[in-house]
Coordinates of C-alpha atoms and ligand atoms in Angstrom, one line a residue:
M1 CA 0.0 0.3 0.2
N2 CA 1.3 3.2 -1.1
V3 CA 1.1 6.3 1.5
A4 CA -2.2 7.9 -0.7
A5 CA -3.7 4.4 -0.1
R6 CA -3.1 4.0 3.3
T7 CA -4.5 7.5 4.2
T8 CA -7.2 7.0 2.5
A9 CA -7.5 3.3 4.3
L10 CA -7.5 5.5 7.6
D11 CA -10.3 7.7 6.1
T12 CA -12.7 4.8 6.1
T13 CA -12.3 3.8 9.6
G14 CA -13.6 7.3 10.5
L15 CA -10.6 8.9 11.8
D16 CA -8.8 11.5 9.4
L17 CA -5.6 12.6 9.6
E18 CA -7.0 16.1 9.5
T19 CA -8.7 15.4 13.2
C20 CA -5.3 14.2 14.7
S21 CA -3.6 17.2 13.8
K22 CA -5.7 20.6 14.3
G23 CA -3.6 21.5 17.0
L24 CA -3.0 21.6 20.7
F25 CA -5.7 20.3 22.7
I26 CA -5.7 22.6 25.8
G27 CA -9.1 23.3 27.9
G28 CA -11.4 21.0 25.6
E29 CA -9.9 23.3 22.7
W30 CA -7.8 22.7 19.8
L31 CA -5.3 26.0 19.6
E32 CA -2.6 26.7 17.0
G33 CA 0.1 27.4 18.9
H34 CA 2.6 30.1 19.1
G35 CA 5.8 28.7 17.5
A36 CA 5.3 29.3 13.7
Y37 CA 7.2 26.1 13.0
R38 CA 5.1 22.9 12.8
I39 CA 6.6 19.2 13.5
P40 CA 6.3 16.8 10.6
V41 CA 5.0 13.5 11.3
V42 CA 6.5 10.8 9.3
D43 CA 5.4 6.8 8.2
P44 CA 8.4 5.0 9.0
S45 CA 6.9 2.6 6.4
T46 CA 7.8 4.7 3.6
E47 CA 9.4 7.6 5.0
A48 CA 6.4 10.1 3.4
I49 CA 5.3 13.1 5.9
L50 CA 2.1 12.2 6.8
T51 CA 1.5 15.4 8.5
H52 CA 2.0 18.1 10.6
V53 CA 1.3 19.2 14.1
A54 CA 1.4 22.1 16.3
N55 CA 4.9 22.9 18.3
A56 CA 4.2 24.1 21.8
D57 CA 6.3 26.7 23.3
L58 CA 6.5 27.8 26.9
D59 CA 3.6 30.0 27.3
D60 CA 1.5 27.2 25.3
A61 CA 2.7 25.0 28.3
A62 CA 1.7 27.9 30.9
A63 CA -2.2 27.7 29.2
A64 CA -2.0 23.8 29.5
V65 CA -1.0 23.7 33.0
D66 CA -3.5 27.1 33.5
A67 CA -6.3 24.6 32.1
A68 CA -5.4 22.0 33.8
A69 CA -5.4 24.0 37.6
K70 CA -8.9 25.4 36.1
A71 CA -10.1 22.0 35.7
A72 CA -8.9 20.1 39.1
P73 CA -10.9 21.4 41.8
G74 CA -14.3 20.4 39.7
W75 CA -12.7 17.0 38.8
A76 CA -11.3 15.9 42.6
A77 CA -14.7 17.1 43.8
T78 CA -16.6 14.7 40.8
A79 CA -18.3 11.9 42.6
P80 CA -15.8 8.8 42.2
R81 CA -18.7 6.8 40.2
K82 CA -19.3 9.3 37.8
R83 CA -15.5 9.7 37.1
S84 CA -15.5 5.8 37.1
E85 CA -18.7 5.9 34.2
I86 CA -16.7 8.3 32.2
L87 CA -13.5 5.9 32.2
R88 CA -15.2 3.0 31.6
R89 CA -16.5 4.8 28.3
C90 CA -13.1 5.8 27.2
F91 CA -12.7 1.7 26.9
E92 CA -16.1 1.3 25.1
L93 CA -15.3 4.3 22.3
M94 CA -11.8 2.8 22.2
T95 CA -12.9 -0.6 21.6
E96 CA -15.5 0.6 19.1
R97 CA -12.9 2.3 17.3
S98 CA -9.9 -0.2 18.1
E99 CA -9.3 -0.7 14.4
A100 CA -8.9 2.8 13.0
L101 CA -6.9 3.5 15.9
A102 CA -4.9 0.8 14.4
L103 CA -4.8 2.1 11.7
L104 CA -3.4 5.3 13.0
I105 CA -0.7 3.6 15.3
S106 CA 0.8 1.6 12.7
L107 CA 0.7 4.6 10.3
E108 CA 2.9 6.3 12.8
N109 CA 4.7 4.6 14.3
G110 CA 5.6 1.7 11.9
K111 CA 4.2 -1.1 13.7
A112 CA 2.6 -4.4 12.2
L113 CA -1.3 -4.1 12.3
R114 CA -1.2 -7.0 14.1
D115 CA 0.6 -5.3 17.3
A116 CA -0.8 -2.1 16.8
R117 CA -4.3 -4.0 17.6
G118 CA -2.6 -5.9 20.5
E119 CA -1.7 -2.5 21.6
V120 CA -5.3 -1.0 21.4
A121 CA -6.5 -3.9 23.2
Y122 CA -4.2 -3.2 26.1
A123 CA -4.3 0.5 26.3
A124 CA -8.2 0.9 26.2
E125 CA -8.4 -2.5 29.0
F126 CA -6.2 0.7 31.3
F127 CA -9.4 2.7 31.0
R128 CA -11.2 -0.8 32.3
W129 CA -9.4 -1.5 35.2
N130 CA -9.1 1.9 36.5
A131 CA -13.5 2.8 36.4
E132 CA -13.2 -0.5 38.3
E133 CA -10.2 1.2 40.4
A134 CA -12.0 4.3 40.6
V135 CA -14.6 3.3 43.3
R136 CA -12.2 1.5 45.5
I137 CA -9.5 4.1 46.8
A138 CA -10.1 2.8 50.4
G139 CA -9.0 5.0 53.0
D140 CA -8.2 3.8 57.0
F141 CA -9.7 4.1 59.6
G142 CA -8.6 2.8 63.4
R143 CA -7.4 3.6 67.2
A144 CA -4.6 5.2 67.7
P145 CA -2.1 2.3 69.8
A146 CA -2.1 5.2 73.2
G147 CA -6.2 5.0 72.9
A148 CA -6.6 8.8 72.9
N149 CA -7.4 9.4 69.6
H150 CA -8.3 8.0 65.7
I151 CA -5.7 7.7 62.9
V152 CA -8.2 8.4 59.7
V153 CA -6.2 8.1 56.2
E154 CA -7.9 9.3 52.9
Y155 CA -5.9 9.1 49.9
Q156 CA -6.4 12.6 47.9
P157 CA -6.0 13.4 44.4
I158 CA -2.5 14.5 43.8
G159 CA -3.1 17.2 42.2
I160 CA -1.9 18.2 38.6
C161 CA 0.2 15.7 36.8
V162 CA 2.9 16.2 33.8
L163 CA 2.8 13.1 31.5
I164 CA 5.5 11.7 29.2
T165 CA 5.6 9.2 26.8
P166 CA 7.7 7.6 24.2
W167 CA 7.1 6.5 20.8
N168 CA 7.0 2.7 21.1
F169 CA 3.3 2.7 22.5
P170 CA 1.9 5.8 21.6
A171 CA -1.7 5.0 22.9
A172 CA -1.3 2.0 25.6
M173 CA 2.5 4.6 27.7
A174 CA -0.5 7.7 27.4
T175 CA -3.3 5.6 28.9
R176 CA -1.6 4.2 31.0
K177 CA -0.7 6.7 33.0
I178 CA -4.2 9.6 32.0
A179 CA -6.5 6.5 33.2
P180 CA -5.1 6.0 37.0
A181 CA -4.6 10.2 37.1
L182 CA -8.5 10.8 36.1
A183 CA -9.0 7.7 38.6
A184 CA -7.5 9.2 41.4
G185 CA -9.2 13.0 40.7
C186 CA -6.3 14.9 39.0
T187 CA -6.3 16.7 35.8
V188 CA -3.1 15.6 33.7
V189 CA -1.0 17.6 31.1
L190 CA 0.6 15.4 28.7
K191 CA 3.3 15.4 26.3
P192 CA 3.5 12.7 24.0
A193 CA 6.6 11.8 21.6
T194 CA 7.3 13.7 18.9
E195 CA 7.6 10.9 16.4
T196 CA 4.2 9.7 17.0
P197 CA 1.8 12.5 17.7
L198 CA -1.4 11.7 16.1
T199 CA -2.7 8.9 18.2
A200 CA -2.5 10.9 21.7
Y201 CA -4.8 13.9 19.7
A202 CA -6.9 11.0 18.5
L203 CA -7.9 9.9 21.9
A204 CA -7.5 13.5 22.8
A205 CA -10.7 13.8 21.1
L206 CA -12.3 10.4 22.3
Y207 CA -12.1 11.5 25.6
K208 CA -14.0 14.7 25.4
E209 CA -16.6 12.4 23.1
A210 CA -16.6 10.0 26.3
G211 CA -17.9 13.1 28.6
V212 CA -14.4 14.2 30.0
P213 CA -14.6 17.3 31.3
D214 CA -12.3 20.5 29.1
G215 CA -8.9 20.9 30.7
V216 CA -8.8 17.5 32.6
V217 CA -6.7 16.3 30.1
N218 CA -4.5 18.4 27.8
V219 CA -1.9 17.1 25.6
I220 CA 0.6 19.6 23.9
T221 CA 3.5 18.7 21.4
T222 CA 6.7 20.3 21.0
S223 CA 9.8 20.2 19.3
T224 CA 11.7 21.0 22.4
P225 CA 10.6 19.0 25.0
G226 CA 13.9 20.3 27.5
P227 CA 12.8 23.4 28.2
V228 CA 8.9 23.2 27.6
T229 CA 9.1 20.1 30.5
S230 CA 11.2 22.2 33.0
A231 CA 8.9 24.9 32.8
M232 CA 5.7 23.1 33.4
L233 CA 8.1 21.2 36.6
A234 CA 8.7 24.4 38.3
D235 CA 5.1 25.4 37.9
P236 CA 4.4 24.9 41.9
R237 CA 0.8 23.9 40.9
V238 CA 2.5 20.7 39.4
R239 CA 2.6 17.7 42.1
K240 CA 3.8 15.0 40.1
L241 CA 5.8 13.9 36.9
S242 CA 4.9 10.4 35.2
F243 CA 7.6 9.4 33.0
T244 CA 8.0 6.5 30.7
G245 CA 11.2 6.7 28.4
S246 CA 14.9 6.3 27.9
T247 CA 16.5 6.1 31.7
G248 CA 18.9 8.8 30.2
V249 CA 16.2 11.1 29.9
G250 CA 14.8 10.1 33.5
R251 CA 18.0 10.5 34.9
T252 CA 17.8 14.5 33.6
L253 CA 13.9 14.7 34.5
L254 CA 14.8 13.6 38.6
A255 CA 17.4 16.0 38.7
E256 CA 15.0 19.0 37.5
A257 CA 12.5 17.4 39.8
A258 CA 14.2 17.7 42.3
K259 CA 14.8 21.6 42.0
T260 CA 10.5 21.5 43.2
V261 CA 10.7 18.4 45.2
L262 CA 8.1 16.5 42.8
S263 CA 6.3 13.3 43.5
C264 CA 8.3 11.1 40.3
S265 CA 7.1 7.8 38.7
M266 CA 9.6 6.3 36.1
E267 CA 9.1 3.8 33.5
L268 CA 12.8 3.5 32.0
G269 CA 14.8 1.1 29.9
G270 CA 15.4 -2.2 30.5
N271 CA 17.5 -4.9 29.5
A272 CA 15.5 -8.1 29.8
P273 CA 17.6 -11.7 30.0
L274 CA 15.7 -14.2 28.6
I275 CA 16.4 -18.1 30.1
V276 CA 15.9 -21.4 28.8
F277 CA 16.5 -23.8 30.8
D278 CA 17.2 -28.0 29.6
D279 CA 14.1 -29.1 31.0
A280 CA 11.9 -26.6 29.2
D281 CA 9.6 -27.0 26.5
L282 CA 11.3 -26.3 23.5
E283 CA 8.0 -25.5 21.5
T284 CA 6.6 -23.3 24.7
A285 CA 10.5 -21.7 24.7
I286 CA 10.4 -20.8 21.2
E287 CA 6.9 -19.4 21.3
G288 CA 7.6 -17.1 24.1
A289 CA 11.2 -15.9 23.1
M290 CA 9.4 -14.7 19.6
V291 CA 6.6 -12.9 21.2
A292 CA 9.5 -11.7 24.3
K293 CA 11.7 -10.6 21.6
M294 CA 9.2 -9.5 18.2
R295 CA 6.5 -8.4 19.7
N296 CA 6.7 -4.2 18.5
A297 CA 9.8 -5.9 16.3
G298 CA 11.6 -5.3 19.2
E299 CA 10.6 -2.3 19.9
A300 CA 10.1 -2.7 23.7
C301 CA 11.3 -2.0 26.8
T302 CA 10.6 -5.3 28.2
A303 CA 11.8 -7.1 25.0
A304 CA 14.2 -9.7 25.5
N305 CA 17.8 -8.5 24.7
R306 CA 19.5 -10.9 25.7
I307 CA 18.9 -15.0 25.5
Y308 CA 20.9 -17.5 27.5
V309 CA 20.3 -20.9 26.8
Q310 CA 21.3 -24.3 28.4
S311 CA 23.7 -26.5 27.0
G312 CA 21.7 -29.5 26.6
I313 CA 19.1 -27.2 24.5
Y314 CA 21.0 -25.1 23.0
D315 CA 21.3 -26.7 19.5
S316 CA 17.8 -27.2 18.9
F317 CA 16.5 -23.6 20.4
V318 CA 18.5 -22.2 18.1
A319 CA 18.0 -23.8 15.1
A320 CA 14.1 -23.6 15.8
L321 CA 14.4 -19.7 16.5
T322 CA 16.6 -18.9 13.5
K323 CA 13.7 -20.9 11.4
R324 CA 11.2 -18.8 12.8
M325 CA 12.6 -15.7 13.1
E326 CA 13.7 -15.9 9.0
A327 CA 10.4 -17.1 8.3
L328 CA 8.9 -13.3 9.4
A329 CA 6.8 -11.4 6.6
I330 CA 8.4 -7.9 7.2
G331 CA 6.6 -5.1 5.3
A332 CA 4.5 -1.5 5.8
G333 CA 3.0 -1.4 9.1
S334 CA -0.4 -1.5 7.7
D335 CA 0.0 -4.2 5.5
P336 CA -2.2 -6.7 7.0
A337 CA 0.3 -9.7 6.3
T338 CA 3.6 -7.9 7.6
E339 CA 4.6 -9.8 10.7
C340 CA 7.8 -7.1 11.4
G341 CA 7.3 -3.0 9.9
P342 CA 9.9 -0.5 9.9
M343 CA 11.7 0.9 13.4
I344 CA 10.8 4.2 14.5
T345 CA 13.6 6.2 12.1
A346 CA 16.4 5.7 10.5
K347 CA 18.3 6.8 13.4
A348 CA 17.7 4.0 15.1
V349 CA 18.1 1.6 12.6
I350 CA 21.5 3.1 12.2
K351 CA 21.7 2.1 16.0
I352 CA 20.8 -1.5 15.6
D353 CA 23.4 -2.0 12.7
E354 CA 26.5 -0.6 14.8
L355 CA 25.3 -2.9 18.0
V356 CA 25.0 -5.9 15.7
R357 CA 28.4 -4.8 13.8
D358 CA 30.4 -4.3 17.2
A359 CA 29.2 -7.9 18.4
V360 CA 30.1 -9.8 15.1
D361 CA 33.4 -7.8 15.5
R362 CA 33.9 -9.4 18.7
G363 CA 33.1 -12.9 17.4
A364 CA 29.5 -13.3 17.2
K365 CA 28.0 -15.2 14.7
A366 CA 25.3 -14.1 12.7
L367 CA 22.6 -17.4 11.4
C368 CA 20.7 -15.2 9.7
G369 CA 19.7 -11.1 9.0
G370 CA 22.5 -9.1 10.4
A371 CA 22.5 -6.2 7.4
K372 CA 20.5 -3.1 7.3
P373 CA 18.7 -3.6 4.2
A374 CA 19.0 -0.4 0.8
G375 CA 15.3 1.4 0.1
T376 CA 13.0 2.8 1.2
G377 CA 11.6 2.6 5.1
F378 CA 13.3 2.4 8.5
Y379 CA 13.8 -1.4 7.6
Y380 CA 16.1 -4.1 9.9
P381 CA 16.1 -7.7 9.4
P382 CA 15.2 -9.8 12.1
T383 CA 18.5 -11.2 12.9
V384 CA 19.7 -14.4 15.0
L385 CA 23.3 -13.8 16.2
I386 CA 24.8 -16.8 18.7
D387 CA 28.7 -16.7 20.5
V388 CA 27.6 -12.9 21.6
P389 CA 30.6 -12.2 23.7
A390 CA 29.7 -10.5 27.1
D391 CA 31.7 -8.3 26.5
A392 CA 29.5 -7.0 23.3
E393 CA 27.7 -3.5 23.8
M394 CA 24.1 -5.0 22.9
T395 CA 24.7 -7.1 26.4
H396 CA 24.6 -3.8 28.4
E397 CA 22.7 -1.2 26.1
E398 CA 19.1 -1.7 24.7
I399 CA 19.2 -3.0 21.3
F400 CA 15.4 -1.9 20.8
G401 CA 15.1 -4.0 17.3
P402 CA 14.6 -7.3 15.8
V403 CA 17.8 -8.6 16.9
A404 CA 18.1 -11.9 19.5
P405 CA 21.7 -12.4 20.8
I406 CA 21.8 -16.1 22.2
T407 CA 24.6 -17.2 24.3
K408 CA 25.6 -21.0 26.2
F409 CA 25.3 -21.3 29.7
H410 CA 26.0 -24.0 31.5
T411 CA 24.4 -23.8 35.6
E412 CA 21.8 -21.9 37.1
D413 CA 24.6 -20.1 39.5
E414 CA 26.3 -18.8 36.2
V415 CA 22.8 -18.0 34.4
I416 CA 21.5 -15.6 37.4
A417 CA 25.3 -13.8 37.7
K418 CA 24.9 -13.2 34.0
A419 CA 20.9 -12.2 34.1
N420 CA 21.6 -9.6 37.0
N421 CA 24.8 -8.1 35.7
T422 CA 23.1 -4.6 34.4
E423 CA 22.2 -1.6 35.8
Y424 CA 18.8 -2.3 34.6
G425 CA 16.1 -4.5 36.0
L426 CA 12.7 -4.2 34.2
A427 CA 11.6 -7.5 32.9
A428 CA 13.1 -11.3 32.7
Y429 CA 11.7 -14.2 31.0
V430 CA 12.1 -17.3 32.2
F431 CA 11.9 -21.0 30.7
T432 CA 11.5 -24.4 32.4
K433 CA 9.0 -27.0 33.4
D434 CA 10.0 -27.2 37.0
I435 CA 7.4 -25.1 38.6
G436 CA 9.5 -24.8 42.0
R437 CA 13.4 -24.0 40.0
G438 CA 11.0 -21.8 37.8
L439 CA 9.9 -19.2 41.0
K440 CA 12.9 -19.7 43.1
V441 CA 15.3 -18.4 40.0
S442 CA 12.8 -15.8 39.6
R443 CA 13.0 -14.3 43.2
R444 CA 16.7 -14.2 42.4
I445 CA 16.5 -12.2 39.6
E446 CA 16.5 -8.2 40.1
A447 CA 13.7 -7.5 37.9
G448 CA 10.3 -5.9 38.7
M449 CA 8.4 -8.4 36.4
V450 CA 9.3 -12.2 35.2
A451 CA 7.4 -13.8 33.1
L452 CA 7.8 -17.5 33.9
N453 CA 6.7 -20.0 31.5
R454 CA 5.6 -17.3 28.7
G455 CA 7.0 -14.5 26.4
L456 CA 4.4 -11.2 27.2
V457 CA 4.2 -10.0 31.4
S458 CA 2.3 -6.3 30.8
D459 CA -1.1 -6.8 32.0
P460 CA -3.0 -3.9 33.2
A461 CA -4.1 -5.9 36.2
A462 CA -0.7 -6.5 37.3
P463 CA 1.8 -3.7 38.6
F464 CA 4.4 -2.8 35.8
G465 CA 7.7 -1.3 36.8
G466 CA 11.4 -1.7 37.1
M467 CA 14.0 -2.3 39.7
K468 CA 17.0 -0.6 39.5
Q469 CA 17.8 1.6 36.9
S470 CA 14.8 0.9 35.2
G471 CA 12.3 3.0 37.2
L472 CA 10.8 4.1 40.3
G473 CA 7.1 3.3 41.3
R474 CA 4.7 0.9 39.3
E475 CA 1.8 1.5 36.6
G476 CA -1.0 -0.4 37.0
G477 CA -2.5 -2.9 39.2
Q478 CA -3.5 -1.8 42.4
H479 CA -0.4 0.5 43.0
G480 CA -1.1 2.1 39.3
V481 CA -3.9 4.4 40.5
L482 CA -2.2 5.5 44.3
E483 CA 1.2 6.8 42.0
F484 CA -1.3 9.6 41.3
T485 CA -2.7 10.2 45.3
E486 CA -1.2 11.5 48.4
P487 CA -2.3 9.7 51.6
Q488 CA -3.5 12.0 54.1
Y489 CA -3.7 11.9 57.4
I490 CA -6.1 13.2 59.9
A491 CA -5.6 12.8 63.7
V492 CA -9.2 12.7 65.0
T493 CA -10.4 12.9 69.0
L494 CA -14.0 11.9 68.8
Ligands
LIG1 P1 13.4 9.2 25.5 O1 13.5 9.1 26.5 O2 14.1 9.5 24.3 O3 11.6 9.8 25.1 C1 10.8 10.1 25.9 C2 10.0 10.6 26.4 O4 10.4 12.3 26.9 C3 9.8 11.6 24.8 O5 8.7 12.3 24.6 C4 10.2 12.9 24.3 O6 10.4 13.9 23.9 C5 10.7 13.1 25.8 N1 12.0 13.7 26.2 C6 13.3 13.4 25.9 N2 14.5 14.5 26.0 C7 13.4 15.3 27.2 C8 14.1 16.0 27.8 N3 15.0 16.6 28.1 N4 12.8 16.5 28.7 C9 11.8 16.3 28.5 N5 11.5 15.2 28.2 C10 12.3 14.4 27.0 O7 12.6 7.5 25.1 P2 12.1 7.1 23.5 O8 13.1 7.3 22.6 O9 10.7 7.8 23.0 O10 11.6 5.5 24.0 C11 12.1 4.7 23.9 C12 13.3 4.3 25.3 O11 11.6 4.1 26.6 C13 13.3 3.3 25.7 O12 14.7 2.9 26.6 C14 12.5 2.2 26.4 O13 12.8 0.8 27.2 C15 11.7 3.6 27.4 N6 10.3 2.6 27.6 C16 10.0 2.5 28.9 C17 8.9 1.5 29.2 C18 8.8 0.9 30.7 O14 7.6 1.0 30.6 N7 9.9 1.0 31.6 C19 7.9 1.7 28.4 C20 8.2 2.4 26.8 C21 9.4 2.6 26.7

């Protein structure tokens, strides 16, 4: 499909690019923004410019915080049941429009349509889950140990939240923050990644339609995220920063947030180990490895970044994984036949290629893929590398692409030491038929999330987040909504 056909296909779903590029979404209105420059949005499958979006400057950022501040008292005072019903409506509308949203995600991000459909379902689920949480934010009441008074604890909305999201899940990373923030009674300013702003704007229009009052959700895009974010974080009315992105930017923002002692939730980078023991079911391990490695063509923070396979099963695992990786259909994201779409930018492809070159120079061997193709679109082929040495850069850095580096191991202690030898601690995968061993190994791995005999760990009903330098706080589950609250204790003499 060429770009014209692809955007026409979007129109037939009832969602046109014009809707998503009307302007900044502030106080329930589409505003042009003060900057004359408009940010191009590129289709990674074709390198064509899809459209342009507005570019917020410092005045626009202040206007967005103003709008959130104006809406805050009304939203905090809205009955939890009412907030819950609005969130539920967001879930329903997203589900009704899932095909159009998936196509839009696929157009601006490049991910295969099947991955985009999965993302929309996952993203919508945060509204359903948090609609249920909105009416179940419990407090505490009890007698103080000394007996003289009572202790009342209430979870208050924390206040105005600045939300910053990456390009790899343009819908889900935003709804994973917006839904719990709104459930808790907070108002927000979302700054999505400049590479993928269209989904955020399409969803902003959807929230309005679902009944989210003006100013409760504001969305701004900017080509200067540093100064725009700093200005918002310096505003004393802002009380929360929730960031998803790289560990490097996360560190910078934590330093920035220290100036106003801002509450921070940080979902940062990963370097997930995937461990296959000799006693694993081969088919389960291959299926799991394909999902853990190739969902979103490897552009996921939870992606298996290092694959460790025990010596007894090593040869059969390597052969089976290579066969599956070679057979993947590469193509434009919005082509329904595509299994591996393009990367987000040309720069991302160059980085992946450099990591592969580095590993090969240090002794790794490519069994398939391994070279940047010529032609249009930001493609990189599914690649399997074996004998990847421990000093290869890709064992320490996120690959963020369709490259599976496999290393042989012999003992449990050896593989746990290898798995933990990283500053990251987001996700890990373990395959063994011995569940006792699986649980024991999982508990020794320094990761916030471990998937046992499966390749998918994300679930809106479970706490998502990392240990070590992969983050602070959790999203989803019962923890997610509490990140947007402040427990207030009232000492009461009855
Ligand atoms: P990034 O850190 O470059 O950008 C993330 C967001 O921060 C974008 O909106 C970007 O515009 C903004 N940003 C960049 N510089 C900024 C600055 N100085 N001040 C304020 N905002 C700034 O990350 P990315 O390339 O968009 O996304 C990929 C990264 O995100 C990977 O490291 C991946 O592991 C991580 N990620 C983590 C999770 C998680 O849940 N832990 C989920 C998805 C992605």
